Amino acid sequence: MILSEQIKEELLDDILSGKYEPGDRLVESQIARALGVSQSPVREALRDLVAMKFVEVVPYKGARVRRVDPREVVEIYPVRARLEELAGQLAFRTIGASINELEDVLANMRKAVEAGDAREVAARDVDFHRIIIDASENQVLIDTWNSLMIEARTFVTARNLLNSPDKFQSIPDAHRPIIDALKTGDPNVFGRVMREHVEAFGAIMVEVYSNDAENHRSVDAGSQRHETVPGN
């Protein structure tokens, strides 16, 4: 991996873990000094993160962590669902040989859930889906799927679900029907199960963001009522 890619991955981990929060400045010289590198690869890494929409450049202020719009996360799911349906149909002929690999990844996903490690859950989740995507042997599909920045977006999803323990704990179990669908002998059924799996997580994220928005409205309304009480 080239240096700028390593720096990008490290910065992305820091952003996704909350070390850098939305609005925090990302100063090239400070990052370069902390990592013991020149500013050039840091600049390239920040440029890539801008393209990924995790960083924005503000005129006269420089680069800063961008607040991710919930809509950006939600809108990926219907696109990803259709891609994975096709991937399942195309991969069905050969993916049976990878059942043990899928089972191993699922077991590691379960361990990560038990540890409450959203980053590791996301990584294993992506490993699981990537096995099937790669088995499609369709390079256009693979490149398109990769362009959706699945691991970063999956981590955003997993981290949000930490606030809903039941949903977070259910992530590994939600992958079991995919393996079971391999036993049907029907590529269309396998593709449909893949699509429904992704759509289900999309629906969960819509619910999570809707609840967050409702909670914020309730807090704002309570603050306004408090401000209008005489004597306060």
mmCIF file of C-alpha atoms in Angstrom:
data_model
loop_
_atom_site.group_PDB
_atom_site.id
_atom_site.type_symbol
_atom_site.label_atom_id
_atom_site.label_comp_id
_atom_site.label_asym_id
_atom_site.label_seq_id
_atom_site.Cartn_x
_atom_site.Cartn_y
_atom_site.Cartn_z
ATOM 1 C CA MET A 1 0.000 0.000 0.000
ATOM 2 C CA ILE A 2 1.406 3.413 -0.938
ATOM 3 C CA LEU A 3 2.048 5.961 1.798
ATOM 4 C CA SER A 4 -0.864 8.267 0.979
ATOM 5 C CA GLU A 5 -3.239 5.265 1.119
ATOM 6 C CA GLN A 6 -1.912 4.296 4.555
ATOM 7 C CA ILE A 7 -2.379 7.855 5.802
ATOM 8 C CA LYS A 8 -5.889 7.983 4.352
ATOM 9 C CA GLU A 9 -6.839 4.748 6.128
ATOM 10 C CA GLU A 10 -5.398 5.994 9.415
ATOM 11 C CA LEU A 11 -7.226 9.322 9.166
ATOM 12 C CA LEU A 12 -10.442 7.574 8.182
ATOM 13 C CA ASP A 13 -10.169 5.294 11.222
ATOM 14 C CA ASP A 14 -9.659 8.367 13.411
ATOM 15 C CA ILE A 15 -12.716 10.051 11.904
ATOM 16 C CA LEU A 16 -14.943 6.989 12.167
ATOM 17 C CA SER A 17 -13.825 6.220 15.717
ATOM 18 C CA GLY A 18 -14.670 9.755 16.818
ATOM 19 C CA LYS A 19 -11.097 10.857 17.525
ATOM 20 C CA TYR A 20 -11.773 13.612 15.008
ATOM 21 C CA GLU A 21 -15.301 14.997 15.264
ATOM 22 C CA PRO A 22 -17.345 16.932 12.680
ATOM 23 C CA GLY A 23 -15.929 20.431 12.362
ATOM 24 C CA ASP A 24 -12.437 19.525 13.617
ATOM 25 C CA ARG A 25 -9.648 20.988 11.493
ATOM 26 C CA LEU A 26 -7.193 18.678 9.744
ATOM 27 C CA VAL A 27 -3.960 20.620 9.375
ATOM 28 C CA GLU A 28 -1.524 19.105 6.859
ATOM 29 C CA SER A 29 1.606 20.222 8.672
ATOM 30 C CA GLN A 30 0.428 18.942 12.056
ATOM 31 C CA ILE A 31 -0.634 15.568 10.661
ATOM 32 C CA ALA A 32 2.630 15.209 8.733
ATOM 33 C CA ARG A 33 4.661 16.039 11.835
ATOM 34 C CA ALA A 34 2.663 13.591 13.983
ATOM 35 C CA LEU A 35 3.148 10.795 11.439
ATOM 36 C CA GLY A 36 6.755 11.644 10.631
ATOM 37 C CA VAL A 37 6.121 12.141 6.912
ATOM 38 C CA SER A 38 6.196 14.985 4.417
ATOM 39 C CA GLN A 39 3.072 17.038 3.694
ATOM 40 C CA SER A 40 2.701 15.697 0.148
ATOM 41 C CA PRO A 41 1.198 12.257 0.996
ATOM 42 C CA VAL A 42 -0.956 13.896 3.680
ATOM 43 C CA ARG A 43 -2.306 16.295 1.055
ATOM 44 C CA GLU A 44 -3.103 13.351 -1.249
ATOM 45 C CA ALA A 45 -4.821 11.500 1.597
ATOM 46 C CA LEU A 46 -6.957 14.523 2.447
ATOM 47 C CA ARG A 47 -7.868 14.923 -1.216
ATOM 48 C CA ASP A 48 -9.098 11.318 -1.267
ATOM 49 C CA LEU A 49 -11.110 11.869 1.920
ATOM 50 C CA VAL A 50 -12.722 14.919 0.326
ATOM 51 C CA ALA A 51 -13.729 12.731 -2.627
ATOM 52 C CA MET A 52 -15.164 10.210 -0.132
ATOM 53 C CA LYS A 53 -17.136 13.063 1.495
ATOM 54 C CA PHE A 54 -15.642 12.568 4.946
ATOM 55 C CA VAL A 55 -13.620 15.790 4.734
ATOM 56 C CA GLU A 56 -14.458 19.194 3.298
ATOM 57 C CA VAL A 57 -12.262 22.165 2.427
ATOM 58 C CA VAL A 58 -13.529 25.508 3.673
ATOM 59 C CA PRO A 59 -12.136 28.612 1.908
ATOM 60 C CA TYR A 60 -9.535 30.411 4.027
ATOM 61 C CA LYS A 61 -9.934 27.818 6.807
ATOM 62 C CA GLY A 62 -8.560 24.635 5.266
ATOM 63 C CA ALA A 63 -9.675 21.028 5.633
ATOM 64 C CA ARG A 64 -12.051 19.882 8.352
ATOM 65 C CA VAL A 65 -14.075 16.782 9.175
ATOM 66 C CA ARG A 66 -17.403 16.904 7.382
ATOM 67 C CA ARG A 67 -20.668 16.039 9.092
ATOM 68 C CA VAL A 68 -22.141 13.085 7.192
ATOM 69 C CA ASP A 69 -25.718 13.717 6.063
ATOM 70 C CA PRO A 70 -27.893 10.738 7.139
ATOM 71 C CA ARG A 71 -29.476 10.811 3.686
ATOM 72 C CA GLU A 72 -26.103 9.938 2.135
ATOM 73 C CA VAL A 73 -25.940 6.751 4.198
ATOM 74 C CA VAL A 74 -29.573 5.787 3.597
ATOM 75 C CA GLU A 75 -29.478 6.390 -0.168
ATOM 76 C CA ILE A 76 -26.673 3.879 -0.655
ATOM 77 C CA TYR A 77 -28.820 0.941 0.470
ATOM 78 C CA PRO A 78 -31.281 0.607 -2.454
ATOM 79 C CA VAL A 79 -28.388 0.883 -4.927
ATOM 80 C CA ARG A 80 -26.312 -1.628 -3.007
ATOM 81 C CA ALA A 81 -29.327 -3.956 -2.673
ATOM 82 C CA ARG A 82 -29.743 -4.250 -6.439
ATOM 83 C CA LEU A 83 -26.013 -4.732 -6.977
ATOM 84 C CA GLU A 84 -25.893 -7.525 -4.417
ATOM 85 C CA GLU A 85 -28.970 -9.208 -5.870
ATOM 86 C CA LEU A 86 -27.191 -9.413 -9.224
ATOM 87 C CA ALA A 87 -23.946 -10.472 -7.533
ATOM 88 C CA GLY A 88 -25.775 -13.313 -5.792
ATOM 89 C CA GLN A 89 -27.278 -14.534 -9.058
ATOM 90 C CA LEU A 90 -23.914 -14.422 -10.829
ATOM 91 C CA ALA A 91 -21.940 -15.900 -7.930
ATOM 92 C CA PHE A 92 -24.296 -18.787 -7.225
ATOM 93 C CA ARG A 93 -22.512 -21.207 -9.565
ATOM 94 C CA THR A 94 -19.215 -21.016 -7.661
ATOM 95 C CA ILE A 95 -19.970 -19.551 -4.217
ATOM 96 C CA GLY A 96 -20.903 -22.958 -2.774
ATOM 97 C CA ALA A 97 -17.196 -23.715 -2.478
ATOM 98 C CA SER A 98 -16.864 -20.735 -0.113
ATOM 99 C CA ILE A 99 -19.474 -21.754 2.463
ATOM 100 C CA ASN A 100 -16.833 -22.639 5.061
ATOM 101 C CA GLU A 101 -15.145 -19.270 4.502
ATOM 102 C CA LEU A 102 -18.483 -17.492 4.958
ATOM 103 C CA GLU A 103 -19.114 -19.459 8.152
ATOM 104 C CA ASP A 104 -15.681 -18.489 9.521
ATOM 105 C CA VAL A 105 -16.291 -14.816 8.790
ATOM 106 C CA LEU A 106 -19.711 -15.048 10.424
ATOM 107 C CA ALA A 107 -18.167 -16.576 13.550
ATOM 108 C CA ASN A 108 -15.645 -13.730 13.750
ATOM 109 C CA MET A 109 -18.436 -11.208 13.212
ATOM 110 C CA ARG A 110 -20.263 -12.704 16.187
ATOM 111 C CA LYS A 111 -17.144 -12.374 18.364
ATOM 112 C CA ALA A 112 -16.820 -8.714 17.357
ATOM 113 C CA VAL A 113 -20.472 -8.092 18.260
ATOM 114 C CA GLU A 114 -19.965 -9.732 21.654
ATOM 115 C CA ALA A 115 -16.962 -7.439 22.205
ATOM 116 C CA GLY A 116 -19.013 -4.389 21.194
ATOM 117 C CA ASP A 117 -16.410 -3.532 18.541
ATOM 118 C CA ALA A 118 -18.338 -1.721 15.791
ATOM 119 C CA ARG A 119 -15.213 -1.219 13.657
ATOM 120 C CA GLU A 120 -14.437 -4.959 13.675
ATOM 121 C CA VAL A 121 -18.093 -5.832 13.054
ATOM 122 C CA ALA A 122 -18.061 -3.597 9.981
ATOM 123 C CA ALA A 123 -14.822 -5.144 8.702
ATOM 124 C CA ARG A 124 -16.134 -8.700 9.055
ATOM 125 C CA ASP A 125 -19.506 -7.709 7.572
ATOM 126 C CA VAL A 126 -17.734 -6.341 4.518
ATOM 127 C CA ASP A 127 -15.529 -9.450 4.291
ATOM 128 C CA PHE A 128 -18.672 -11.587 4.189
ATOM 129 C CA HIS A 129 -20.284 -9.603 1.389
ATOM 130 C CA ARG A 130 -17.030 -9.166 -0.541
ATOM 131 C CA ILE A 131 -16.621 -12.948 -0.830
ATOM 132 C CA ILE A 132 -19.916 -13.051 -2.725
ATOM 133 C CA ILE A 133 -19.260 -9.879 -4.712
ATOM 134 C CA ASP A 134 -15.869 -11.165 -5.887
ATOM 135 C CA ALA A 135 -17.384 -14.550 -6.750
ATOM 136 C CA SER A 136 -19.634 -12.783 -9.276
ATOM 137 C CA GLU A 137 -16.504 -12.357 -11.435
ATOM 138 C CA ASN A 138 -18.091 -9.246 -12.948
ATOM 139 C CA GLN A 139 -15.492 -6.497 -12.749
ATOM 140 C CA VAL A 140 -17.915 -3.656 -13.489
ATOM 141 C CA LEU A 141 -20.144 -4.809 -10.632
ATOM 142 C CA ILE A 142 -17.143 -5.223 -8.313
ATOM 143 C CA ASP A 143 -15.787 -1.751 -9.130
ATOM 144 C CA THR A 144 -19.214 -0.163 -8.682
ATOM 145 C CA TRP A 145 -19.717 -1.893 -5.316
ATOM 146 C CA ASN A 146 -16.268 -0.763 -4.158
ATOM 147 C CA SER A 147 -17.018 2.816 -5.218
ATOM 148 C CA LEU A 148 -19.822 2.937 -2.634
ATOM 149 C CA MET A 149 -17.177 2.883 0.141
ATOM 150 C CA ILE A 150 -19.007 -0.007 1.761
ATOM 151 C CA GLU A 151 -16.734 -0.537 4.778
ATOM 152 C CA ALA A 152 -16.837 3.109 5.883
ATOM 153 C CA ARG A 153 -20.620 3.268 5.437
ATOM 154 C CA THR A 154 -21.102 -0.093 7.163
ATOM 155 C CA PHE A 155 -19.127 1.192 10.141
ATOM 156 C CA VAL A 156 -21.395 4.252 10.302
ATOM 157 C CA THR A 157 -24.350 1.841 10.393
ATOM 158 C CA ALA A 158 -22.803 -0.452 13.038
ATOM 159 C CA ARG A 159 -21.808 2.464 15.243
ATOM 160 C CA ASN A 160 -25.364 3.840 15.105
ATOM 161 C CA LEU A 161 -26.739 0.425 16.042
ATOM 162 C CA LEU A 162 -24.600 0.362 19.197
ATOM 163 C CA ASN A 163 -27.314 2.596 20.651
ATOM 164 C CA SER A 164 -29.861 -0.148 19.893
ATOM 165 C CA PRO A 165 -28.334 -3.258 21.555
ATOM 166 C CA ASP A 166 -30.927 -5.691 20.196
ATOM 167 C CA LYS A 167 -30.320 -4.559 16.614
ATOM 168 C CA PHE A 168 -26.535 -4.561 17.072
ATOM 169 C CA GLN A 169 -26.595 -8.076 18.549
ATOM 170 C CA SER A 170 -28.715 -9.313 15.627
ATOM 171 C CA ILE A 171 -26.200 -8.360 12.905
ATOM 172 C CA PRO A 172 -24.582 -11.841 12.629
ATOM 173 C CA ASP A 173 -27.951 -13.634 12.702
ATOM 174 C CA ALA A 174 -29.168 -11.407 9.865
ATOM 175 C CA HIS A 175 -26.490 -12.990 7.646
ATOM 176 C CA ARG A 176 -27.553 -16.584 8.329
ATOM 177 C CA PRO A 177 -30.398 -16.605 5.722
ATOM 178 C CA ILE A 178 -27.810 -15.771 3.043
ATOM 179 C CA ILE A 179 -25.884 -18.975 3.753
ATOM 180 C CA ASP A 180 -29.116 -20.941 4.048
ATOM 181 C CA ALA A 181 -30.225 -19.630 0.639
ATOM 182 C CA LEU A 182 -27.243 -21.366 -0.965
ATOM 183 C CA LYS A 183 -28.955 -24.674 -0.181
ATOM 184 C CA THR A 184 -32.026 -23.852 -2.285
ATOM 185 C CA GLY A 185 -30.258 -24.545 -5.560
ATOM 186 C CA ASP A 186 -31.862 -21.444 -7.067
ATOM 187 C CA PRO A 187 -29.660 -18.449 -8.012
ATOM 188 C CA ASN A 188 -32.705 -16.160 -8.129
ATOM 189 C CA VAL A 189 -33.647 -17.058 -4.563
ATOM 190 C CA PHE A 190 -30.066 -16.451 -3.449
ATOM 191 C CA GLY A 191 -30.046 -13.072 -5.205
ATOM 192 C CA ARG A 192 -33.398 -12.121 -3.670
ATOM 193 C CA VAL A 193 -32.206 -12.989 -0.161
ATOM 194 C CA MET A 194 -29.105 -10.844 -0.713
ATOM 195 C CA ARG A 195 -31.268 -7.927 -1.815
ATOM 196 C CA GLU A 196 -33.710 -8.292 1.072
ATOM 197 C CA HIS A 197 -30.841 -8.466 3.562
ATOM 198 C CA VAL A 198 -29.429 -5.132 2.395
ATOM 199 C CA GLU A 199 -32.881 -3.542 2.171
ATOM 200 C CA ALA A 200 -33.590 -4.598 5.768
ATOM 201 C CA PHE A 201 -30.525 -2.750 7.028
ATOM 202 C CA GLY A 202 -31.505 0.262 4.940
ATOM 203 C CA ALA A 203 -34.902 0.257 6.656
ATOM 204 C CA ILE A 204 -33.213 0.024 10.069
ATOM 205 C CA MET A 205 -31.082 3.068 9.290
ATOM 206 C CA VAL A 206 -34.142 5.048 8.169
ATOM 207 C CA GLU A 207 -35.715 4.181 11.537
ATOM 208 C CA VAL A 208 -32.558 5.110 13.469
ATOM 209 C CA TYR A 209 -32.219 8.496 11.784
ATOM 210 C CA SER A 210 -35.954 9.194 12.094
ATOM 211 C CA ASN A 211 -35.788 8.480 15.835
ATOM 212 C CA ASP A 212 -32.732 10.729 16.181
ATOM 213 C CA ALA A 213 -34.512 13.545 14.371
ATOM 214 C CA GLU A 214 -37.606 13.106 16.566
ATOM 215 C CA ASN A 215 -35.483 13.150 19.728
ATOM 216 C CA HIS A 216 -33.779 16.349 18.628
ATOM 217 C CA ARG A 217 -37.149 17.970 17.919
ATOM 218 C CA SER A 218 -38.372 16.938 21.381
ATOM 219 C CA VAL A 219 -35.275 18.413 23.034
ATOM 220 C CA ASP A 220 -35.645 21.665 21.076
ATOM 221 C CA ALA A 221 -39.349 21.911 21.961
ATOM 222 C CA GLY A 222 -38.595 21.309 25.640
ATOM 223 C CA SER A 223 -35.931 24.010 25.598
ATOM 224 C CA GLN A 224 -38.345 26.492 24.044
ATOM 225 C CA ARG A 225 -41.030 25.738 26.659
ATOM 226 C CA HIS A 226 -38.506 26.181 29.435
ATOM 227 C CA GLU A 227 -37.458 29.557 28.061
ATOM 228 C CA THR A 228 -41.065 30.832 28.075
ATOM 229 C CA VAL A 229 -41.844 29.890 31.694
ATOM 230 C CA PRO A 230 -42.277 33.142 33.718
ATOM 231 C CA GLY A 231 -39.554 33.736 36.241
ATOM 232 C CA ASN A 232 -36.956 31.608 34.420
#
